Amino acid sequence: MKVFKVLGTGCAKCVSTEQRLQQVAVRIGIEVGVEKVQDPRQIMAYGVMTTPAIVLDEKLVHQGGIPTVGQIEAWIKE
Amino acid sequence: MFQIFTDFAGWIVFGLMGLLPSSKLGDALHFFVEDVSKIAVLLAVMIYAIALIRATLNVERVRDYLLGKHRAIGYVLGSVFGAITPFCSCSSIPVFLGFTSAGIPIGITMSFLITSPLINEVAVLLLMSLLGWKFTLLYVVAGMAIGIFGGVFLDAIRAERWLESFALEALQRGQADQSAGVNHGVKEQTVMSFAERHQFAKAETVDIFSRVWKWVIVGVGLGAALHGFVPDGWIEAHLGGGQWWSVPAAVLLGIPLYSNAVGVIPVMESLIVNGLPIGTALAFCMSTVAASFPEFILLKQVMHWRLLATLFVILLVAFTLLGWLFNGLTPYL
């Protein structure tokens, strides 16, 4: 199972990002894990400065906004 | 150039709705319709245009650019970038840590973070359209001065002592790496096609617009209410002399009122038109925008209370001094 980490200090966009990840996963019927990372130390360790950011299997794949549905599909199916 | 919005509001309020220009309601509504329509059109057009130009500017590039700059230039650049770089205030903490862990001195980072909420393209645009270019220029210079001197002061008192230990360690590591010549994450130059820029600008316009429209309505609504319903001459009679205490009072009043620049500028316009001295109005506006508790509480994650309190006091003192300065200068403007 792929594990997505959503990095962000609790902003509205971070919440939307998590929801969108879940929704897309449900729609295409592949189970994924979604974790929230709010600790600034961990966010710093990923070298992220703009949130929400997404880490997929420990690799930073996106930062600075809510990803599009297309992007999420690509990550899940990849 | 903006006459069209005045005419448009006149047509709606006095023509279609049949209100009298001399009535309080008519006057207030006219102010409301004029400002909301003007701001909406300007925002849509200008955010798009500005976003096209600065599509490739982001915090990562700013950080790489600020790295290793001489301090004296660093504060000024930090403040300039704070004014022009787009970033959401919810990213303040990661940006702070990103700059810090790259070894950028805390003062320069804070010049960036202090200036950022005070000056942004939306605020500048509103000021230009509502209060004219002279006032806008004053505002921008004043906002940057506060960012620059705030940063200088924080470094002078060695504010990094009061960082949370993990942030301080990150700063020291970053500075050690920097003097050892290790290069952190320097990004390759991004080249964008026009289509990509257009995409970015479109998304940016929709994003900013959807975030600020509420503020525009509330801010202009308050401004309109002040405009129509506070008795003519009341503000001028009670506060128009630039009484010394009115400036610190305005700053204190601004603290619990949390707004962004978009909401408070129309209120400021209305206050100034009604005779509030510009120094007092400026102090109020900046305090509302930059000295907000929710954002300060966020910073607690990386700083000790001592540094937070120091920062808060610096801002309040700066806004007060600025208000007095501008009230004193008014006769010569």
Tab-separated table of C-alpha atoms in Angstrom:
chain	number	residue	atom	x	y	z
A	1	MET	CA	0.000	0.000	0.000
A	2	LYS	CA	1.241	3.429	-0.880
A	3	VAL	CA	1.544	5.847	1.988
A	4	PHE	CA	1.047	9.541	1.443
A	5	LYS	CA	2.197	12.028	4.034
A	6	VAL	CA	0.571	15.421	3.948
A	7	LEU	CA	2.928	18.013	5.401
A	8	GLY	CA	1.464	21.178	6.791
A	9	THR	CA	0.726	22.984	10.018
A	10	GLY	CA	-3.010	22.561	9.989
A	11	CYS	CA	-3.991	25.050	7.311
A	12	ALA	CA	-7.286	24.819	5.439
A	13	LYS	CA	-5.510	23.762	2.258
A	14	CYS	CA	-3.823	20.880	4.055
A	15	VAL	CA	-7.186	19.532	5.116
A	16	SER	CA	-8.543	19.822	1.563
A	17	THR	CA	-5.464	18.025	0.298
A	18	GLU	CA	-6.019	15.060	2.618
A	19	GLN	CA	-9.673	14.851	1.669
A	20	ARG	CA	-8.893	14.956	-2.013
A	21	LEU	CA	-6.307	12.188	-1.677
A	22	GLN	CA	-8.838	9.970	0.088
A	23	GLN	CA	-11.596	10.749	-2.391
A	24	VAL	CA	-9.499	9.973	-5.446
A	25	ALA	CA	-8.232	6.744	-3.893
A	26	VAL	CA	-11.762	5.617	-3.089
A	27	ARG	CA	-12.985	6.533	-6.557
A	28	ILE	CA	-10.377	4.504	-8.390
A	29	GLY	CA	-10.594	1.721	-5.832
A	30	ILE	CA	-6.978	1.504	-4.692
A	31	GLU	CA	-6.334	1.605	-0.988
A	32	VAL	CA	-3.768	4.132	0.182
A	33	GLY	CA	-2.603	5.391	3.537
A	34	VAL	CA	-2.816	9.090	4.308
A	35	GLU	CA	-0.867	10.509	7.223
A	36	LYS	CA	-0.771	14.008	8.569
A	37	VAL	CA	2.591	15.512	9.462
A	38	GLN	CA	2.246	18.694	11.495
A	39	ASP	CA	5.467	18.781	13.464
A	40	PRO	CA	7.608	21.647	12.162
A	41	ARG	CA	10.800	19.634	12.771
A	42	GLN	CA	9.706	16.879	10.465
A	43	ILE	CA	8.518	19.337	7.864
A	44	MET	CA	11.905	21.014	8.034
A	45	ALA	CA	13.644	17.665	7.670
A	46	TYR	CA	11.938	17.167	4.312
A	47	GLY	CA	13.263	20.558	3.227
A	48	VAL	CA	9.772	21.867	2.610
A	49	MET	CA	9.001	25.592	2.803
A	50	THR	CA	5.565	25.868	1.298
A	51	THR	CA	2.676	23.778	2.486
A	52	PRO	CA	0.712	21.645	1.898
A	53	ALA	CA	3.416	19.330	0.637
A	54	ILE	CA	3.134	15.645	-0.185
A	55	VAL	CA	5.614	12.909	0.520
A	56	LEU	CA	4.968	9.602	-1.221
A	57	ASP	CA	6.920	6.643	0.118
A	58	GLU	CA	9.450	9.019	1.688
A	59	LYS	CA	9.970	10.989	-1.502
A	60	LEU	CA	8.819	14.604	-1.779
A	61	VAL	CA	6.538	14.749	-4.810
A	62	HIS	CA	4.685	18.020	-4.404
A	63	GLN	CA	4.647	21.256	-2.441
A	64	GLY	CA	2.972	24.615	-2.163
A	65	GLY	CA	-0.667	23.916	-2.855
A	66	ILE	CA	-3.525	21.505	-3.273
A	67	PRO	CA	-2.592	18.957	-5.940
A	68	THR	CA	-4.910	18.399	-8.886
A	69	VAL	CA	-6.981	15.252	-9.211
A	70	GLY	CA	-4.853	14.296	-12.221
A	71	GLN	CA	-1.642	14.498	-10.218
A	72	ILE	CA	-3.089	12.366	-7.439
A	73	GLU	CA	-4.294	9.714	-9.895
A	74	ALA	CA	-0.851	9.543	-11.414
A	75	TRP	CA	0.805	9.075	-8.004
A	76	ILE	CA	-1.606	6.365	-6.963
A	77	LYS	CA	-1.395	4.411	-10.208
A	78	GLU	CA	2.316	4.907	-10.751
B	1	MET	CA	-9.614	56.557	-14.743
B	2	PHE	CA	-11.757	55.469	-11.799
B	3	GLN	CA	-14.619	57.828	-12.641
B	4	ILE	CA	-16.432	54.983	-14.331
B	5	PHE	CA	-16.953	53.247	-10.980
B	6	THR	CA	-18.355	56.406	-9.405
B	7	ASP	CA	-20.786	56.723	-12.317
B	8	PHE	CA	-21.658	53.055	-12.134
B	9	ALA	CA	-22.452	53.325	-8.410
B	10	GLY	CA	-24.486	56.472	-9.039
B	11	TRP	CA	-26.458	54.707	-11.712
B	12	ILE	CA	-27.217	51.710	-9.471
B	13	VAL	CA	-27.902	53.521	-6.206
B	14	PHE	CA	-29.466	56.806	-7.290
B	15	GLY	CA	-30.886	55.640	-10.620
B	16	LEU	CA	-32.103	52.077	-10.246
B	17	MET	CA	-32.700	52.116	-6.511
B	18	GLY	CA	-33.951	55.686	-6.473
B	19	LEU	CA	-32.114	56.734	-3.304
B	20	LEU	CA	-31.209	60.356	-2.737
B	21	PRO	CA	-27.503	61.279	-2.798
B	22	SER	CA	-28.140	63.441	0.246
B	23	SER	CA	-29.579	60.610	2.346
B	24	LYS	CA	-27.326	58.706	4.719
B	25	LEU	CA	-28.276	55.354	3.259
B	26	GLY	CA	-27.792	56.594	-0.293
B	27	ASP	CA	-24.391	58.011	0.568
B	28	ALA	CA	-23.259	54.830	2.327
B	29	LEU	CA	-24.550	52.535	-0.405
B	30	HIS	CA	-22.942	54.630	-3.098
B	31	PHE	CA	-19.607	54.354	-1.291
B	32	PHE	CA	-20.112	50.601	-0.965
B	33	VAL	CA	-21.015	49.900	-4.585
B	34	GLU	CA	-18.301	52.173	-5.913
B	35	ASP	CA	-15.543	50.626	-3.835
B	36	VAL	CA	-16.609	47.013	-4.198
B	37	SER	CA	-16.925	47.231	-7.991
B	38	LYS	CA	-13.661	49.123	-8.309
B	39	ILE	CA	-11.758	46.738	-6.065
B	40	ALA	CA	-13.194	43.627	-7.725
B	41	VAL	CA	-12.236	44.728	-11.236
B	42	LEU	CA	-8.809	45.967	-10.218
B	43	LEU	CA	-8.007	42.842	-8.259
B	44	ALA	CA	-8.961	40.491	-11.054
B	45	VAL	CA	-6.966	42.366	-13.679
B	46	MET	CA	-3.929	43.234	-11.615
B	47	ILE	CA	-3.445	39.976	-9.732
B	48	TYR	CA	-3.401	38.214	-13.062
B	49	ALA	CA	-0.944	40.663	-14.591
B	50	ILE	CA	1.386	40.594	-11.593
B	51	ALA	CA	1.241	36.815	-11.326
B	52	LEU	CA	2.278	36.511	-14.977
B	53	ILE	CA	5.421	38.484	-14.250
B	54	ARG	CA	6.436	36.854	-11.049
B	55	ALA	CA	5.432	33.287	-11.860
B	56	THR	CA	8.938	31.983	-11.333
B	57	LEU	CA	9.551	33.769	-8.048
B	58	ASN	CA	9.156	31.525	-5.030
B	59	VAL	CA	10.474	31.197	-1.505
B	60	GLU	CA	13.096	28.653	-2.512
B	61	ARG	CA	14.669	31.067	-4.969
B	62	VAL	CA	14.488	33.891	-2.470
B	63	ARG	CA	16.282	31.749	0.090
B	64	ASP	CA	19.025	30.800	-2.353
B	65	TYR	CA	19.393	34.423	-3.302
B	66	LEU	CA	19.581	35.698	0.275
B	67	LEU	CA	22.169	33.109	1.271
B	68	GLY	CA	25.576	34.558	1.976
B	69	LYS	CA	24.542	38.142	1.274
B	70	HIS	CA	26.206	40.811	3.355
B	71	ARG	CA	23.976	41.678	6.285
B	72	ALA	CA	23.427	45.305	5.401
B	73	ILE	CA	22.083	44.295	1.997
B	74	GLY	CA	20.428	41.222	3.479
B	75	TYR	CA	17.913	43.150	5.565
B	76	VAL	CA	16.881	45.361	2.677
B	77	LEU	CA	16.592	42.419	0.287
B	78	GLY	CA	14.741	40.365	2.880
B	79	SER	CA	12.216	43.129	3.194
B	80	VAL	CA	11.913	43.668	-0.577
B	81	PHE	CA	11.323	39.972	-1.145
B	82	GLY	CA	8.880	39.908	1.740
B	83	ALA	CA	6.875	42.499	-0.125
B	84	ILE	CA	6.886	40.814	-3.525
B	85	THR	CA	7.044	37.074	-2.868
B	86	PRO	CA	3.708	35.330	-2.664
B	87	PHE	CA	3.238	32.933	0.188
B	88	CYS	CA	0.406	31.922	2.423
B	89	SER	CA	0.722	32.933	6.066
B	90	CYS	CA	0.104	29.307	6.983
B	91	SER	CA	3.558	28.616	5.519
B	92	SER	CA	5.272	31.068	7.889
B	93	ILE	CA	6.752	28.342	10.069
B	94	PRO	CA	8.174	26.173	7.278
B	95	VAL	CA	9.543	29.294	5.586
B	96	PHE	CA	11.107	30.464	8.833
B	97	LEU	CA	12.740	27.064	9.350
B	98	GLY	CA	13.760	26.776	5.717
B	99	PHE	CA	15.579	30.109	5.836
B	100	THR	CA	17.035	29.393	9.261
B	101	SER	CA	18.318	25.936	8.452
B	102	ALA	CA	20.048	27.350	5.374
B	103	GLY	CA	22.028	29.590	7.740
B	104	ILE	CA	20.317	32.896	6.997
B	105	PRO	CA	20.549	35.129	10.111
B	106	ILE	CA	17.312	35.440	12.035
B	107	GLY	CA	17.157	39.210	11.501
B	108	ILE	CA	17.107	38.838	7.728
B	109	THR	CA	14.494	36.093	7.943
B	110	MET	CA	12.384	38.322	10.168
B	111	SER	CA	12.762	41.290	7.801
B	112	PHE	CA	11.154	39.004	5.251
B	113	LEU	CA	8.395	37.768	7.542
B	114	ILE	CA	7.515	41.155	9.055
B	115	THR	CA	7.245	42.916	5.711
B	116	SER	CA	5.260	40.138	4.100
B	117	PRO	CA	1.835	40.736	5.683
B	118	LEU	CA	2.253	44.520	5.575
B	119	ILE	CA	2.981	44.833	1.891
B	120	ASN	CA	1.597	42.729	-0.892
B	121	GLU	CA	0.283	43.436	-4.332
B	122	VAL	CA	-3.324	43.463	-3.219
B	123	ALA	CA	-2.658	45.993	-0.464
B	124	VAL	CA	-0.670	48.231	-2.788
B	125	LEU	CA	-3.371	48.063	-5.396
B	126	LEU	CA	-6.081	49.003	-2.945
B	127	LEU	CA	-4.057	51.868	-1.568
B	128	MET	CA	-3.366	53.211	-5.043
B	129	SER	CA	-6.988	53.132	-6.057
B	130	LEU	CA	-8.451	54.409	-2.800
B	131	LEU	CA	-5.850	56.782	-1.423
B	132	GLY	CA	-3.575	57.715	-4.295
B	133	TRP	CA	0.051	57.071	-5.172
B	134	LYS	CA	1.613	59.441	-2.656
B	135	PHE	CA	0.048	57.695	0.247
B	136	THR	CA	0.864	54.310	-1.261
B	137	LEU	CA	4.506	55.240	-1.572
B	138	LEU	CA	4.583	56.371	2.050
B	139	TYR	CA	2.957	53.156	3.135
B	140	VAL	CA	5.385	50.959	1.228
B	141	VAL	CA	8.451	52.851	2.447
B	142	ALA	CA	7.158	52.763	6.020
B	143	GLY	CA	6.313	49.050	5.877
B	144	MET	CA	9.735	48.162	4.518
B	145	ALA	CA	11.465	50.383	7.060
B	146	ILE	CA	9.718	48.528	9.861
B	147	GLY	CA	10.755	45.174	8.389
B	148	ILE	CA	14.358	46.285	7.922
B	149	PHE	CA	14.823	47.898	11.329
B	150	GLY	CA	12.949	45.103	13.063
B	151	GLY	CA	15.437	42.651	11.543
B	152	VAL	CA	18.478	44.765	12.408
B	153	PHE	CA	17.267	45.125	15.973
B	154	LEU	CA	16.626	41.400	16.419
B	155	ASP	CA	20.134	40.559	15.263
B	156	ALA	CA	21.587	43.318	17.443
B	157	ILE	CA	20.050	41.781	20.569
B	158	ARG	CA	21.125	38.303	19.380
B	159	ALA	CA	17.547	37.104	19.212
B	160	GLU	CA	18.612	33.622	18.101
B	161	ARG	CA	19.300	32.893	21.799
B	162	TRP	CA	15.552	32.649	22.227
B	163	LEU	CA	14.826	30.203	19.452
B	164	GLU	CA	13.626	26.733	20.285
B	165	SER	CA	16.712	24.548	20.565
B	166	PHE	CA	16.041	22.544	17.392
B	167	ALA	CA	15.688	25.754	15.390
B	168	LEU	CA	18.872	27.173	16.861
B	169	GLU	CA	20.766	23.971	16.062
B	170	ALA	CA	19.449	24.079	12.512
B	171	LEU	CA	20.654	27.672	12.214
B	172	GLN	CA	24.126	26.816	13.517
B	173	ARG	CA	24.411	23.813	11.227
B	174	GLY	CA	23.337	25.932	8.298
B	175	GLN	CA	25.889	28.605	9.088
B	176	ALA	CA	28.633	26.056	9.534
B	177	ASP	CA	27.772	24.482	6.174
B	178	GLN	CA	27.707	27.858	4.583
B	179	SER	CA	31.167	28.829	5.774
B	180	ALA	CA	32.419	25.392	4.733
B	181	GLY	CA	31.035	26.109	1.290
B	182	VAL	CA	28.408	23.385	1.251
B	183	ASN	CA	25.631	24.309	-1.089
B	184	HIS	CA	22.100	23.593	-0.045
B	185	GLY	CA	19.441	22.802	-2.558
B	186	VAL	CA	20.263	25.444	-5.129
B	187	LYS	CA	17.588	25.022	-7.695
B	188	GLU	CA	18.160	25.056	-11.385
B	189	GLN	CA	16.798	28.097	-13.137
B	190	THR	CA	13.178	27.479	-13.943
B	191	VAL	CA	12.105	28.523	-17.375
B	192	MET	CA	8.396	28.849	-17.959
B	193	SER	CA	6.528	29.001	-21.219
B	194	PHE	CA	3.791	31.565	-21.621
B	195	ALA	CA	1.152	28.855	-21.361
B	196	GLU	CA	2.578	27.776	-18.005
B	197	ARG	CA	2.713	31.362	-16.809
B	198	HIS	CA	-0.884	31.842	-17.862
B	199	GLN	CA	-1.893	28.694	-15.961
B	200	PHE	CA	-0.089	29.916	-12.872
B	201	ALA	CA	-1.562	33.403	-13.113
B	202	LYS	CA	-5.056	32.064	-13.621
B	203	ALA	CA	-4.802	29.769	-10.614
B	204	GLU	CA	-3.307	32.576	-8.544
B	205	THR	CA	-6.098	34.987	-9.473
B	206	VAL	CA	-8.808	32.484	-8.599
B	207	ASP	CA	-7.025	31.567	-5.372
B	208	ILE	CA	-6.460	35.124	-4.133
B	209	PHE	CA	-9.874	36.261	-5.252
B	210	SER	CA	-11.645	33.445	-3.472
B	211	ARG	CA	-9.693	34.207	-0.320
B	212	VAL	CA	-10.098	37.985	-0.206
B	213	TRP	CA	-13.582	38.727	-1.498
B	214	LYS	CA	-15.119	38.310	1.950
B	215	TRP	CA	-12.622	40.757	3.362
B	216	VAL	CA	-13.443	43.254	0.661
B	217	ILE	CA	-17.147	43.077	1.426
B	218	VAL	CA	-16.646	43.347	5.174
B	219	GLY	CA	-14.016	46.062	4.927
B	220	VAL	CA	-15.904	48.185	2.453
B	221	GLY	CA	-19.131	47.581	4.356
B	222	LEU	CA	-17.542	48.928	7.533
B	223	GLY	CA	-16.005	51.802	5.631
B	224	ALA	CA	-19.379	52.612	4.101
B	225	ALA	CA	-21.109	52.489	7.465
B	226	LEU	CA	-18.520	54.844	8.921
B	227	HIS	CA	-18.850	57.050	5.901
B	228	GLY	CA	-22.609	57.292	6.013
B	229	PHE	CA	-23.460	57.072	9.677
B	230	VAL	CA	-20.690	58.596	11.748
B	231	PRO	CA	-21.780	62.234	11.997
B	232	ASP	CA	-19.858	64.505	9.671
B	233	GLY	CA	-17.044	66.176	11.482
B	234	TRP	CA	-17.161	63.904	14.536
B	235	ILE	CA	-13.875	62.164	13.814
B	236	GLU	CA	-12.264	65.388	12.751
B	237	ALA	CA	-13.437	67.200	15.873
B	238	HIS	CA	-12.322	64.487	18.284
B	239	LEU	CA	-9.262	62.983	16.671
B	240	GLY	CA	-8.421	65.350	13.836
B	241	GLY	CA	-5.810	67.279	15.749
B	242	GLY	CA	-3.502	64.293	15.829
B	243	GLN	CA	-3.592	64.194	19.633
B	244	TRP	CA	-0.501	62.296	20.735
B	245	TRP	CA	-2.428	59.581	22.584
B	246	SER	CA	-4.595	58.787	19.582
B	247	VAL	CA	-1.734	56.931	17.872
B	248	PRO	CA	-0.919	54.403	20.626
B	249	ALA	CA	-4.665	54.040	21.191
B	250	ALA	CA	-5.139	53.187	17.522
B	251	VAL	CA	-2.310	50.639	17.694
B	252	LEU	CA	-3.787	48.950	20.763
B	253	LEU	CA	-7.221	48.939	19.206
B	254	GLY	CA	-5.786	47.232	16.138
B	255	ILE	CA	-4.341	44.250	18.016
B	256	PRO	CA	-7.541	42.344	18.802
B	257	LEU	CA	-9.003	43.324	15.444
B	258	TYR	CA	-7.471	40.781	13.190
B	259	SER	CA	-7.803	41.409	9.508
B	260	ASN	CA	-5.719	41.256	6.427
B	261	ALA	CA	-4.770	44.357	4.492
B	262	VAL	CA	-7.651	43.961	2.082
B	263	GLY	CA	-10.251	44.281	4.804
B	264	VAL	CA	-8.730	47.175	6.652
B	265	ILE	CA	-7.708	49.485	3.822
B	266	PRO	CA	-11.276	50.482	2.863
B	267	VAL	CA	-11.915	51.246	6.536
B	268	MET	CA	-8.768	53.330	6.597
B	269	GLU	CA	-9.889	55.212	3.502
B	270	SER	CA	-13.187	56.049	5.124
B	271	LEU	CA	-11.462	57.186	8.319
B	272	ILE	CA	-9.045	59.414	6.432
B	273	VAL	CA	-11.774	60.931	4.296
B	274	ASN	CA	-13.616	61.721	7.519
B	275	GLY	CA	-10.657	63.599	8.894
B	276	LEU	CA	-8.573	61.056	10.800
B	277	PRO	CA	-4.905	62.086	10.545
B	278	ILE	CA	-2.974	59.743	8.235
B	279	GLY	CA	-0.399	58.774	10.858
B	280	THR	CA	-3.114	57.559	13.185
B	281	ALA	CA	-4.844	55.717	10.336
B	282	LEU	CA	-1.590	54.081	9.207
B	283	ALA	CA	-0.735	52.945	12.722
B	284	PHE	CA	-4.182	51.419	13.097
B	285	CYS	CA	-3.984	49.663	9.739
B	286	MET	CA	-0.532	48.165	10.306
B	287	SER	CA	-1.388	47.013	13.796
B	288	THR	CA	-4.515	45.262	12.556
B	289	VAL	CA	-2.646	43.535	9.760
B	290	ALA	CA	0.677	42.582	11.324
B	291	ALA	CA	0.184	42.285	15.056
B	292	SER	CA	-2.275	39.445	15.134
B	293	PHE	CA	-2.427	36.900	17.898
B	294	PRO	CA	-3.260	33.846	15.758
B	295	GLU	CA	-0.061	34.249	13.732
B	296	PHE	CA	2.017	34.950	16.794
B	297	ILE	CA	0.805	31.814	18.483
B	298	LEU	CA	1.957	29.867	15.436
B	299	LEU	CA	5.463	31.244	15.828
B	300	LYS	CA	5.566	29.818	19.341
B	301	GLN	CA	6.466	26.496	17.751
B	302	VAL	CA	9.917	27.802	16.886
B	303	MET	CA	10.543	30.561	19.441
B	304	HIS	CA	10.486	31.080	23.184
B	305	TRP	CA	7.930	33.413	24.695
B	306	ARG	CA	10.667	35.938	25.257
B	307	LEU	CA	11.380	36.357	21.584
B	308	LEU	CA	7.684	36.432	20.733
B	309	ALA	CA	7.035	39.153	23.281
B	310	THR	CA	10.062	41.111	22.069
B	311	LEU	CA	8.852	40.908	18.507
B	312	PHE	CA	5.395	42.023	19.519
B	313	VAL	CA	6.723	45.022	21.425
B	314	ILE	CA	9.023	45.970	18.547
B	315	LEU	CA	6.058	46.051	16.210
B	316	LEU	CA	3.844	48.049	18.543
B	317	VAL	CA	6.574	50.606	19.223
B	318	ALA	CA	7.398	50.839	15.524
B	319	PHE	CA	3.792	51.423	14.514
B	320	THR	CA	3.384	54.087	17.188
B	321	LEU	CA	6.561	55.943	16.197
B	322	LEU	CA	5.523	55.748	12.578
B	323	GLY	CA	2.092	57.158	13.360
B	324	TRP	CA	3.582	60.091	15.240
B	325	LEU	CA	6.105	60.697	12.495
B	326	PHE	CA	3.456	60.847	9.798
B	327	ASN	CA	1.120	62.983	11.862
B	328	GLY	CA	4.016	65.361	12.413
B	329	LEU	CA	4.899	65.379	8.736
B	330	THR	CA	1.350	65.855	7.468
B	331	PRO	CA	1.571	69.649	7.163
B	332	TYR	CA	4.533	69.251	4.806
B	333	LEU	CA	3.060	66.537	2.577
